One Martini backbone bead per residue (centre of mass of N, CA, C, O) as a GRO file, in nm:
protein
  430
    1MET     BB    1   8.172  -6.238  -0.133
    2SER     BB    2   8.390  -5.968  -0.022
    3ILE     BB    3   8.465  -5.625  -0.022
    4ALA     BB    4   8.662  -5.409   0.085
    5ALA     BB    5   8.661  -5.115   0.217
    6PRO     BB    6   8.762  -4.819   0.165
    7GLN     BB    7   8.982  -4.585   0.244
    8LEU     BB    8   8.909  -4.283   0.404
    9PRO     BB    9   8.934  -3.971   0.402
   10GLU     BB   10   8.919  -3.737   0.652
   11GLN     BB   11   8.726  -3.531   0.508
   12THR     BB   12   8.499  -3.738   0.458
   13ARG     BB   13   8.441  -3.833   0.747
   14ARG     BB   14   8.369  -3.515   0.837
   15ARG     BB   15   8.112  -3.492   0.730
   16THR     BB   16   7.797  -3.360   0.825
   17VAL     BB   17   7.667  -3.456   0.543
   18HIS     BB   18   7.567  -3.725   0.420
   19ARG     BB   19   7.501  -3.829   0.098
   20ALA     BB   20   7.261  -4.008   0.166
   21TRP     BB   21   7.061  -3.772   0.219
   22TRP     BB   22   7.059  -3.663  -0.071
   23VAL     BB   23   6.963  -3.921  -0.209
   24ALA     BB   24   6.700  -3.932  -0.049
   25ALA     BB   25   6.581  -3.662  -0.136
   26VAL     BB   26   6.571  -3.721  -0.440
   27SER     BB   27   6.405  -3.972  -0.419
   28PHE     BB   28   6.161  -3.836  -0.297
   29VAL     BB   29   6.103  -3.650  -0.542
   30ALA     BB   30   6.079  -3.876  -0.756
   31LEU     BB   31   5.842  -4.022  -0.620
   32VAL     BB   32   5.647  -3.794  -0.652
   33GLY     BB   33   5.655  -3.773  -0.964
   34ALA     BB   34   5.579  -4.073  -1.022
   35ALA     BB   35   5.303  -4.074  -0.853
   36ALA     BB   36   5.116  -3.853  -0.976
   37PHE     BB   37   4.979  -4.018  -1.217
   38ARG     BB   38   4.838  -4.236  -1.032
   39ALA     BB   39   4.608  -4.034  -0.927
   40THR     BB   40   4.427  -3.937  -1.180
   41PRO     BB   41   4.208  -4.157  -1.234
   42SER     BB   42   4.002  -4.078  -1.009
   43VAL     BB   43   3.939  -3.795  -1.158
   44PHE     BB   44   3.881  -3.918  -1.460
   45ILE     BB   45   3.632  -4.102  -1.459
   46GLU     BB   46   3.400  -3.899  -1.517
   47PRO     BB   47   3.516  -3.747  -1.773
   48LEU     BB   48   3.541  -4.004  -1.949
   49HIS     BB   49   3.252  -4.095  -1.929
   50ASP     BB   50   3.131  -3.830  -2.060
   51GLU     BB   51   3.305  -3.820  -2.329
   52PHE     BB   52   3.305  -4.154  -2.419
   53GLY     BB   53   3.108  -4.365  -2.248
   54TRP     BB   54   3.257  -4.511  -2.045
   55SER     BB   55   3.272  -4.731  -1.809
   56HIS     BB   56   3.366  -4.796  -1.493
   57GLY     BB   57   3.486  -5.075  -1.568
   58THR     BB   58   3.671  -4.990  -1.803
   59ILE     BB   59   3.842  -4.780  -1.643
   60SER     BB   60   3.920  -4.987  -1.413
   61ALA     BB   61   4.084  -5.174  -1.595
   62ALA     BB   62   4.315  -4.976  -1.648
   63ILE     BB   63   4.391  -4.936  -1.350
   64SER     BB   64   4.459  -5.239  -1.304
   65VAL     BB   65   4.696  -5.263  -1.494
   66ASN     BB   66   4.869  -5.061  -1.355
   67ILE     BB   67   4.879  -5.189  -1.075
   68LEU     BB   68   4.987  -5.467  -1.169
   69LEU     BB   69   5.251  -5.370  -1.303
   70TYR     BB   70   5.367  -5.219  -1.068
   71GLY     BB   71   5.420  -5.490  -0.917
   72LEU     BB   72   5.541  -5.706  -1.129
   73PHE     BB   73   5.793  -5.513  -1.205
   74SER     BB   74   5.946  -5.457  -0.940
   75PRO     BB   75   6.154  -5.701  -0.910
   76PHE     BB   76   6.291  -5.636  -1.188
   77ALA     BB   77   6.383  -5.353  -1.117
   78SER     BB   78   6.557  -5.426  -0.875
   79ALA     BB   79   6.750  -5.604  -1.048
   80LEU     BB   80   6.830  -5.379  -1.249
   81GLN     BB   81   6.955  -5.194  -1.040
   82GLU     BB   82   7.178  -5.401  -0.955
   83ARG     BB   83   7.295  -5.438  -1.252
   84TYR     BB   84   7.266  -5.116  -1.397
   85GLY     BB   85   7.147  -4.911  -1.200
   86ILE     BB   86   6.968  -4.663  -1.065
   87ARG     BB   87   6.991  -4.410  -1.248
   88ARG     BB   88   6.913  -4.540  -1.513
   89VAL     BB   89   6.637  -4.672  -1.447
   90VAL     BB   90   6.496  -4.413  -1.325
   91SER     BB   91   6.519  -4.237  -1.583
   92ILE     BB   92   6.353  -4.423  -1.772
   93ALA     BB   93   6.095  -4.431  -1.599
   94LEU     BB   94   6.029  -4.128  -1.613
   95GLY     BB   95   6.001  -4.123  -1.918
   96LEU     BB   96   5.758  -4.322  -1.932
   97ILE     BB   97   5.561  -4.155  -1.774
   98ALA     BB   98   5.562  -3.913  -1.959
   99LEU     BB   99   5.472  -4.059  -2.213
  100GLY     BB  100   5.204  -4.178  -2.109
  101GLY     BB  101   5.081  -3.910  -2.018
  102GLY     BB  102   5.091  -3.756  -2.292
  103ALA     BB  103   4.937  -3.969  -2.474
  104THR     BB  104   4.640  -3.934  -2.358
  105VAL     BB  105   4.549  -3.683  -2.536
  106PHE     BB  106   4.510  -3.882  -2.807
  107MET     BB  107   4.270  -4.050  -2.714
  108THR     BB  108   3.968  -4.254  -2.838
  109GLU     BB  109   4.014  -4.536  -2.703
  110SER     BB  110   4.019  -4.775  -2.457
  111TRP     BB  111   4.290  -4.922  -2.543
  112GLN     BB  112   4.460  -4.662  -2.496
  113LEU     BB  113   4.424  -4.644  -2.203
  114VAL     BB  114   4.560  -4.920  -2.137
  115LEU     BB  115   4.835  -4.843  -2.262
  116CYS     BB  116   4.900  -4.588  -2.104
  117TRP     BB  117   4.810  -4.644  -1.813
  118GLY     BB  118   4.885  -4.936  -1.786
  119PHE     BB  119   5.167  -5.000  -1.935
  120ILE     BB  120   5.356  -4.753  -1.941
  121VAL     BB  121   5.304  -4.645  -1.651
  122GLY     BB  122   5.328  -4.915  -1.506
  123ILE     BB  123   5.631  -4.962  -1.566
  124GLY     BB  124   5.740  -4.694  -1.462
  125THR     BB  125   5.627  -4.716  -1.167
  126GLY     BB  126   5.755  -4.994  -1.110
  127SER     BB  127   6.051  -4.875  -1.120
  128MET     BB  128   5.927  -4.671  -0.862
  129ALA     BB  129   5.886  -4.840  -0.640
  130MET     BB  130   5.925  -4.971  -0.315
  131ALA     BB  131   6.186  -5.130  -0.399
  132PHE     BB  132   6.352  -4.869  -0.425
  133VAL     BB  133   6.352  -4.809  -0.136
  134ALA     BB  134   6.500  -5.062  -0.045
  135THR     BB  135   6.761  -5.010  -0.214
  136ILE     BB  136   6.843  -4.741  -0.089
  137THR     BB  137   6.851  -4.829   0.203
  138ASN     BB  138   7.050  -5.076   0.181
  139ARG     BB  139   7.294  -4.911   0.048
  140TRP     BB  140   7.298  -4.615   0.223
  141PHE     BB  141   7.210  -4.775   0.491
  142ILE     BB  142   7.232  -4.874   0.839
  143ALA     BB  143   7.125  -4.648   0.976
  144ARG     BB  144   6.795  -4.549   0.973
  145ARG     BB  145   6.610  -4.736   0.792
  146GLY     BB  146   6.324  -4.693   0.892
  147LEU     BB  147   6.303  -4.392   0.853
  148VAL     BB  148   6.377  -4.375   0.551
  149SER     BB  149   6.149  -4.565   0.447
  150GLY     BB  150   5.928  -4.383   0.552
  151ILE     BB  151   5.995  -4.128   0.387
  152LEU     BB  152   5.987  -4.254   0.099
  153THR     BB  153   5.706  -4.370   0.113
  154ALA     BB  154   5.559  -4.105   0.159
  155GLY     BB  155   5.635  -3.982  -0.115
  156GLY     BB  156   5.479  -4.186  -0.288
  157ALA     BB  157   5.205  -4.138  -0.158
  158ALA     BB  158   5.181  -3.835  -0.173
  159GLY     BB  159   5.205  -3.808  -0.489
  160GLN     BB  160   4.912  -3.932  -0.534
  161LEU     BB  161   4.755  -3.679  -0.359
  162VAL     BB  162   4.868  -3.374  -0.371
  163PHE     BB  163   4.770  -3.323  -0.683
  164LEU     BB  164   4.458  -3.339  -0.685
  165PRO     BB  165   4.350  -3.047  -0.663
  166LEU     BB  166   4.488  -2.957  -0.924
  167VAL     BB  167   4.358  -3.164  -1.106
  168GLY     BB  168   4.071  -3.091  -1.054
  169LEU     BB  169   4.085  -2.793  -1.154
  170LEU     BB  170   4.177  -2.879  -1.445
  171VAL     BB  171   3.927  -3.049  -1.513
  172GLU     BB  172   3.714  -2.806  -1.458
  173GLY     BB  173   3.867  -2.648  -1.668
  174PRO     BB  174   4.063  -2.724  -1.921
  175GLY     BB  175   4.109  -3.032  -1.844
  176TRP     BB  176   4.239  -3.352  -1.844
  177ARG     BB  177   4.477  -3.293  -2.039
  178ALA     BB  178   4.620  -3.078  -1.871
  179ALA     BB  179   4.674  -3.275  -1.631
  180SER     BB  180   4.848  -3.478  -1.786
  181LEU     BB  181   5.079  -3.279  -1.873
  182LEU     BB  182   5.168  -3.196  -1.595
  183VAL     BB  183   5.259  -3.480  -1.479
  184ALA     BB  184   5.458  -3.538  -1.707
  185ALA     BB  185   5.644  -3.296  -1.655
  186THR     BB  186   5.718  -3.372  -1.365
  187ALA     BB  187   5.866  -3.640  -1.434
  188LEU     BB  188   6.074  -3.511  -1.639
  189ALA     BB  189   6.206  -3.306  -1.427
  190MET     BB  190   6.359  -3.535  -1.251
  191VAL     BB  191   6.599  -3.641  -1.424
  192PRO     BB  192   6.837  -3.438  -1.375
  193LEU     BB  193   6.849  -3.484  -1.066
  194VAL     BB  194   6.923  -3.781  -1.068
  195LEU     BB  195   7.192  -3.748  -1.246
  196LEU     BB  196   7.335  -3.548  -1.034
  197VAL     BB  197   7.301  -3.726  -0.743
  198VAL     BB  198   7.269  -4.016  -0.802
  199ARG     BB  199   7.404  -4.319  -0.685
  200ASP     BB  200   7.448  -4.658  -0.660
  201ARG     BB  201   7.691  -4.617  -0.452
  202PRO     BB  202   7.895  -4.499  -0.201
  203GLU     BB  203   8.166  -4.605  -0.331
  204ASP     BB  204   8.160  -4.423  -0.590
  205VAL     BB  205   8.236  -4.167  -0.364
  206GLY     BB  206   8.413  -4.280  -0.115
  207LEU     BB  207   8.191  -4.439   0.061
  208GLN     BB  208   7.989  -4.522   0.319
  209PRO     BB  209   7.737  -4.607   0.475
  210PHE     BB  210   7.524  -4.495   0.688
  211GLY     BB  211   7.656  -4.629   0.989
  212ALA     BB  212   7.910  -4.764   0.931
  213GLY     BB  213   8.148  -4.972   1.030
  214ALA     BB  214   8.467  -5.106   1.044
  215ASP     BB  215   8.342  -5.405   0.940
  216TYR     BB  216   8.264  -5.316   0.675
  217ALA     BB  217   8.141  -5.476   0.365
  218THR     BB  218   8.110  -5.492   0.037
  219PRO     BB  219   7.894  -5.619  -0.163
  220ALA     BB  220   7.879  -5.819  -0.406
  221ALA     BB  221   7.819  -5.792  -0.731
  222PRO     BB  222   7.600  -5.890  -0.943
  223THR     BB  223   7.608  -6.131  -1.238
  224GLU     BB  224   7.333  -6.179  -1.286
  225GLY     BB  225   7.045  -6.152  -1.424
  226ALA     BB  226   6.759  -5.998  -1.361
  227ALA     BB  227   6.560  -6.231  -1.397
  228LYS     BB  228   6.716  -6.441  -1.230
  229ARG     BB  229   6.724  -6.279  -0.972
  230ALA     BB  230   6.421  -6.248  -0.928
  231LEU     BB  231   6.344  -6.555  -0.952
  232GLY     BB  232   6.540  -6.651  -0.735
  233GLY     BB  233   6.411  -6.495  -0.500
  234LEU     BB  234   6.144  -6.634  -0.519
  235TRP     BB  235   6.227  -6.928  -0.485
  236LYS     BB  236   6.351  -6.892  -0.202
  237ALA     BB  237   6.098  -6.752  -0.060
  238SER     BB  238   5.872  -6.972  -0.117
  239GLY     BB  239   5.979  -7.158   0.141
  240SER     BB  240   5.846  -6.929   0.318
  241ARG     BB  241   5.612  -6.846   0.539
  242ALA     BB  242   5.667  -6.538   0.563
  243PHE     BB  243   5.620  -6.464   0.271
  244TRP     BB  244   5.312  -6.541   0.249
  245LEU     BB  245   5.218  -6.356   0.470
  246LEU     BB  246   5.321  -6.094   0.355
  247ALA     BB  247   5.182  -6.111   0.089
  248GLY     BB  248   4.887  -6.120   0.206
  249THR     BB  249   4.887  -5.860   0.358
  250PHE     BB  250   4.974  -5.677   0.111
  251ALA     BB  251   4.723  -5.735  -0.058
  252ILE     BB  252   4.536  -5.597   0.147
  253CYS     BB  253   4.674  -5.322   0.144
  254GLY     BB  254   4.609  -5.260  -0.156
  255ALA     BB  255   4.299  -5.295  -0.145
  256SER     BB  256   4.268  -5.065   0.099
  257THR     BB  257   4.395  -4.840  -0.095
  258ASN     BB  258   4.464  -4.806  -0.405
  259GLY     BB  259   4.215  -4.981  -0.515
  260LEU     BB  260   3.992  -4.814  -0.350
  261VAL     BB  261   4.048  -4.530  -0.243
  262GLY     BB  262   4.230  -4.416  -0.469
  263ALA     BB  263   4.011  -4.494  -0.713
  264HIS     BB  264   3.699  -4.446  -0.549
  265PHE     BB  265   3.644  -4.200  -0.361
  266VAL     BB  266   3.565  -3.976  -0.557
  267PRO     BB  267   3.310  -4.119  -0.695
  268ALA     BB  268   3.170  -4.179  -0.427
  269ALA     BB  269   3.138  -3.890  -0.334
  270HIS     BB  270   2.986  -3.792  -0.593
  271ASP     BB  271   2.734  -3.972  -0.552
  272HIS     BB  272   2.673  -3.772  -0.283
  273GLY     BB  273   2.743  -3.460  -0.410
  274MET     BB  274   3.038  -3.422  -0.424
  275PRO     BB  275   3.276  -3.242  -0.534
  276LEU     BB  276   3.562  -3.319  -0.688
  277THR     BB  277   3.751  -3.114  -0.545
  278ALA     BB  278   3.679  -3.200  -0.259
  279ALA     BB  279   3.755  -3.497  -0.278
  280ALA     BB  280   4.049  -3.454  -0.371
  281SER     BB  281   4.133  -3.293  -0.119
  282LEU     BB  282   4.099  -3.524   0.083
  283LEU     BB  283   4.322  -3.703  -0.042
  284ALA     BB  284   4.542  -3.502   0.005
  285VAL     BB  285   4.529  -3.508   0.314
  286ILE     BB  286   4.618  -3.795   0.331
  287GLY     BB  287   4.907  -3.735   0.215
  288VAL     BB  288   4.999  -3.543   0.437
  289VAL     BB  289   4.939  -3.731   0.683
  290ASP     BB  290   5.117  -3.967   0.587
  291LEU     BB  291   5.393  -3.846   0.638
  292ILE     BB  292   5.367  -3.876   0.940
  293GLY     BB  293   5.289  -4.179   0.972
  294THR     BB  294   5.533  -4.311   0.814
  295ILE     BB  295   5.765  -4.189   0.967
  296PHE     BB  296   5.673  -4.291   1.240
  297SER     BB  297   5.680  -4.588   1.154
  298GLY     BB  298   5.988  -4.595   1.106
  299TRP     BB  299   6.065  -4.525   1.394
  300LEU     BB  300   5.918  -4.769   1.529
  301THR     BB  301   6.075  -4.996   1.367
  302ASP     BB  302   6.349  -4.937   1.520
  303ARG     BB  303   6.193  -5.027   1.822
  304PHE     BB  304   5.980  -5.241   1.720
  305ASP     BB  305   5.768  -5.486   1.649
  306PRO     BB  306   5.652  -5.525   1.333
  307ARG     BB  307   5.418  -5.721   1.372
  308ARG     BB  308   5.252  -5.544   1.575
  309LEU     BB  309   5.225  -5.299   1.400
  310LEU     BB  310   5.061  -5.438   1.166
  311ALA     BB  311   4.820  -5.525   1.337
  312VAL     BB  312   4.733  -5.235   1.420
  313TYR     BB  313   4.700  -5.107   1.140
  314TYR     BB  314   4.488  -5.304   1.022
  315ALA     BB  315   4.271  -5.281   1.234
  316LEU     BB  316   4.222  -4.971   1.205
  317ARG     BB  317   4.151  -4.966   0.908
  318GLY     BB  318   3.905  -5.151   0.918
  319LEU     BB  319   3.726  -4.973   1.096
  320SER     BB  320   3.724  -4.723   0.899
  321LEU     BB  321   3.593  -4.865   0.658
  322LEU     BB  322   3.324  -4.949   0.795
  323ALA     BB  323   3.245  -4.634   0.846
  324LEU     BB  324   3.243  -4.479   0.567
  325PRO     BB  325   2.943  -4.496   0.441
  326THR     BB  326   2.828  -4.293   0.676
  327LEU     BB  327   3.005  -4.017   0.574
  328PHE     BB  328   2.866  -3.944   0.328
  329ALA     BB  329   2.826  -3.631   0.145
  330ASP     BB  330   2.774  -3.306  -0.007
  331ASP     BB  331   2.976  -3.249   0.220
  332VAL     BB  332   3.209  -3.145   0.466
  333LYS     BB  333   3.237  -3.322   0.761
  334PRO     BB  334   3.378  -3.393   1.061
  335PRO     BB  335   3.379  -3.705   1.033
  336MET     BB  336   3.535  -3.709   0.762
  337LEU     BB  337   3.791  -3.568   0.870
  338PHE     BB  338   3.855  -3.787   1.075
  339PHE     BB  339   3.897  -4.012   0.871
  340ILE     BB  340   4.123  -3.885   0.705
  341VAL     BB  341   4.331  -3.874   0.931
  342PHE     BB  342   4.318  -4.161   1.045
  343TYR     BB  343   4.372  -4.299   0.762
  344GLY     BB  344   4.630  -4.142   0.684
  345LEU     BB  345   4.823  -4.251   0.906
  346ASP     BB  346   4.777  -4.560   0.767
  347TRP     BB  347   4.818  -4.590   0.458
  348VAL     BB  348   5.169  -4.666   0.462
  349ALA     BB  349   5.273  -4.783   0.746
  350THR     BB  350   5.335  -5.087   0.647
  351VAL     BB  351   5.610  -5.071   0.505
  352PRO     BB  352   5.850  -5.063   0.707
  353PRO     BB  353   5.788  -5.338   0.849
  354THR     BB  354   5.804  -5.510   0.592
  355ILE     BB  355   6.088  -5.451   0.512
  356ALA     BB  356   6.219  -5.546   0.771
  357LEU     BB  357   6.122  -5.847   0.746
  358CYS     BB  358   6.266  -5.900   0.471
  359ARG     BB  359   6.550  -5.843   0.585
  360GLU     BB  360   6.557  -6.050   0.815
  361HIS     BB  361   6.482  -6.314   0.627
  362PHE     BB  362   6.668  -6.219   0.331
  363GLY     BB  363   6.863  -5.990   0.331
  364GLU     BB  364   7.002  -5.915   0.029
  365ASP     BB  365   6.715  -6.021  -0.089
  366GLY     BB  366   6.502  -5.815   0.028
  367ALA     BB  367   6.435  -5.625  -0.214
  368VAL     BB  368   6.335  -5.843  -0.411
  369VAL     BB  369   6.125  -5.969  -0.220
  370PHE     BB  370   5.969  -5.710  -0.186
  371GLY     BB  371   5.882  -5.695  -0.479
  372TRP     BB  372   5.688  -5.942  -0.451
  373VAL     BB  373   5.521  -5.835  -0.223
  374LEU     BB  374   5.428  -5.589  -0.395
  375ALA     BB  375   5.283  -5.755  -0.607
  376SER     BB  376   5.061  -5.844  -0.423
  377HIS     BB  377   4.954  -5.570  -0.363
  378GLN     BB  378   4.867  -5.512  -0.661
  379VAL     BB  379   4.682  -5.745  -0.702
  380GLY     BB  380   4.480  -5.655  -0.484
  381ALA     BB  381   4.428  -5.374  -0.606
  382ALA     BB  382   4.333  -5.467  -0.892
  383LEU     BB  383   4.087  -5.633  -0.803
  384ILE     BB  384   3.936  -5.395  -0.647
  385ALA     BB  385   3.928  -5.187  -0.872
  386TRP     BB  386   3.744  -5.363  -1.056
  387GLY     BB  387   3.531  -5.459  -0.854
  388ALA     BB  388   3.421  -5.175  -0.765
  389GLY     BB  389   3.322  -5.102  -1.050
  390PHE     BB  390   3.129  -5.334  -1.080
  391ILE     BB  391   2.955  -5.276  -0.832
  392ARG     BB  392   2.866  -4.990  -0.923
  393ASP     BB  393   2.716  -5.091  -1.178
  394ALA     BB  394   2.530  -5.312  -1.033
  395THR     BB  395   2.424  -5.127  -0.750
  396GLY     BB  396   2.511  -4.791  -0.739
  397ASP     BB  397   2.738  -4.872  -0.517
  398TYR     BB  398   3.021  -4.922  -0.265
  399ASP     BB  399   2.959  -5.066   0.009
  400PRO     BB  400   3.065  -5.363  -0.033
  401ALA     BB  401   3.367  -5.274  -0.067
  402TRP     BB  402   3.413  -5.159   0.221
  403PHE     BB  403   3.337  -5.417   0.385
  404THR     BB  404   3.541  -5.609   0.265
  405ALA     BB  405   3.797  -5.450   0.342
  406GLY     BB  406   3.758  -5.453   0.648
  407ALA     BB  407   3.769  -5.769   0.677
  408LEU     BB  408   4.057  -5.805   0.556
  409CYS     BB  409   4.210  -5.642   0.778
  410ALA     BB  410   4.154  -5.843   1.003
  411LEU     BB  411   4.313  -6.074   0.874
  412ALA     BB  412   4.588  -5.924   0.855
  413ALA     BB  413   4.635  -5.898   1.157
  414VAL     BB  414   4.661  -6.200   1.217
  415MET     BB  415   4.890  -6.264   1.011
  416SER     BB  416   5.112  -6.084   1.135
  417LEU     BB  417   5.139  -6.262   1.405
  418MET     BB  418   5.244  -6.529   1.231
  419VAL     BB  419   5.508  -6.396   1.206
  420LYS     BB  420   5.828  -6.500   1.249
  421ARG     BB  421   6.111  -6.455   1.407
  422PRO     BB  422   6.431  -6.474   1.355
  423ALA     BB  423   6.677  -6.599   1.537
  424VAL     BB  424   6.871  -6.520   1.283
  425PRO     BB  425   6.943  -6.293   1.092
  426ALA     BB  426   7.006  -6.228   0.796
  427ALA     BB  427   7.249  -6.157   0.605
  428ALA     BB  428   7.402  -5.837   0.510
  429THR     BB  429   7.574  -6.008   0.314
  430GLY     BB  430   7.678  -6.193   0.023
   0.00000   0.00000   0.00000
């Protein structure tokens, strides 16, 4: 059942800047703040190992819990946003990130690391995951959805990386506790901005989504509980071959980005004599270049077959990871810079095409279904984050992890082409 869109006053229709773009801008900033703390573990591994004597595997286990909860909570957060409102859920999520980040300065045992990094920050960031991107895009935009999803995704990915040089400087200066407090304060500072600008739907302020036509009708608000909505979306999607292919490719996406490069690039480079700040700066460059790559990917998604885009992205990523072990050195050389730029353009370019395919196959359930696809992304990331730490402890280097990730990316490229386009896209209204 659909509700007819309200008749809009003439002055509202003539606004030159649709409010959807302001909501997108604030969402971008909030995603950057939420993602900032997720980047710090890669810089903290060595300082925590030196101060507390915790093994790389123990610290990686805490990172794995964070990554896993980030994904597993995402579909429930998407359903909570539909049921209770984006603004309320996102504000609480940012508060949890600030709480978990600030509490780390008091920890003395490894289980406290798992609690703060793993559970508290994991649930907070899971509520600000890429399913949030899908929710904002689906509600506020009809036109330019691919472009907007690319911009917002880039914000989340860049937030994980652009803070790294500053975090690295703080770790080598005042220490890792100062860095924790900085990113916690950054997340908390986003809350007033979200409360001021973001609204749950454009209809709340007398508008239609950007690009809506005269025949647009507002989807009926869900009446079922968040857990039922999330699990119901999974149940319906689980009968689709496309869902399992997308979940599988996205698991490999997570393994080859957040789980491996995001968590272990800095300590791997440090193993070869590169200073922590230099390695962290390289990851920050990936974040900056990713802004270009992901936004461009969103633009391409509006124009080309998303399946073929995914196949190209995964194939190129796999080749770059296979070459990475030969590029590490005690300083930054041109081949490593080339890898950083090349890999950075591909970092999360996979997200806009994946969101588009979820929307095509599952319609109004697309955001919730994408939440489950994202959960698979984080399961893959969590497994390799722990596995790479274990490999490092067992063999003394990370080379087998890079080779494994490269081979998995080749598999993901093939799986992407196996996703069939629906003959008739799923309905865009409930």
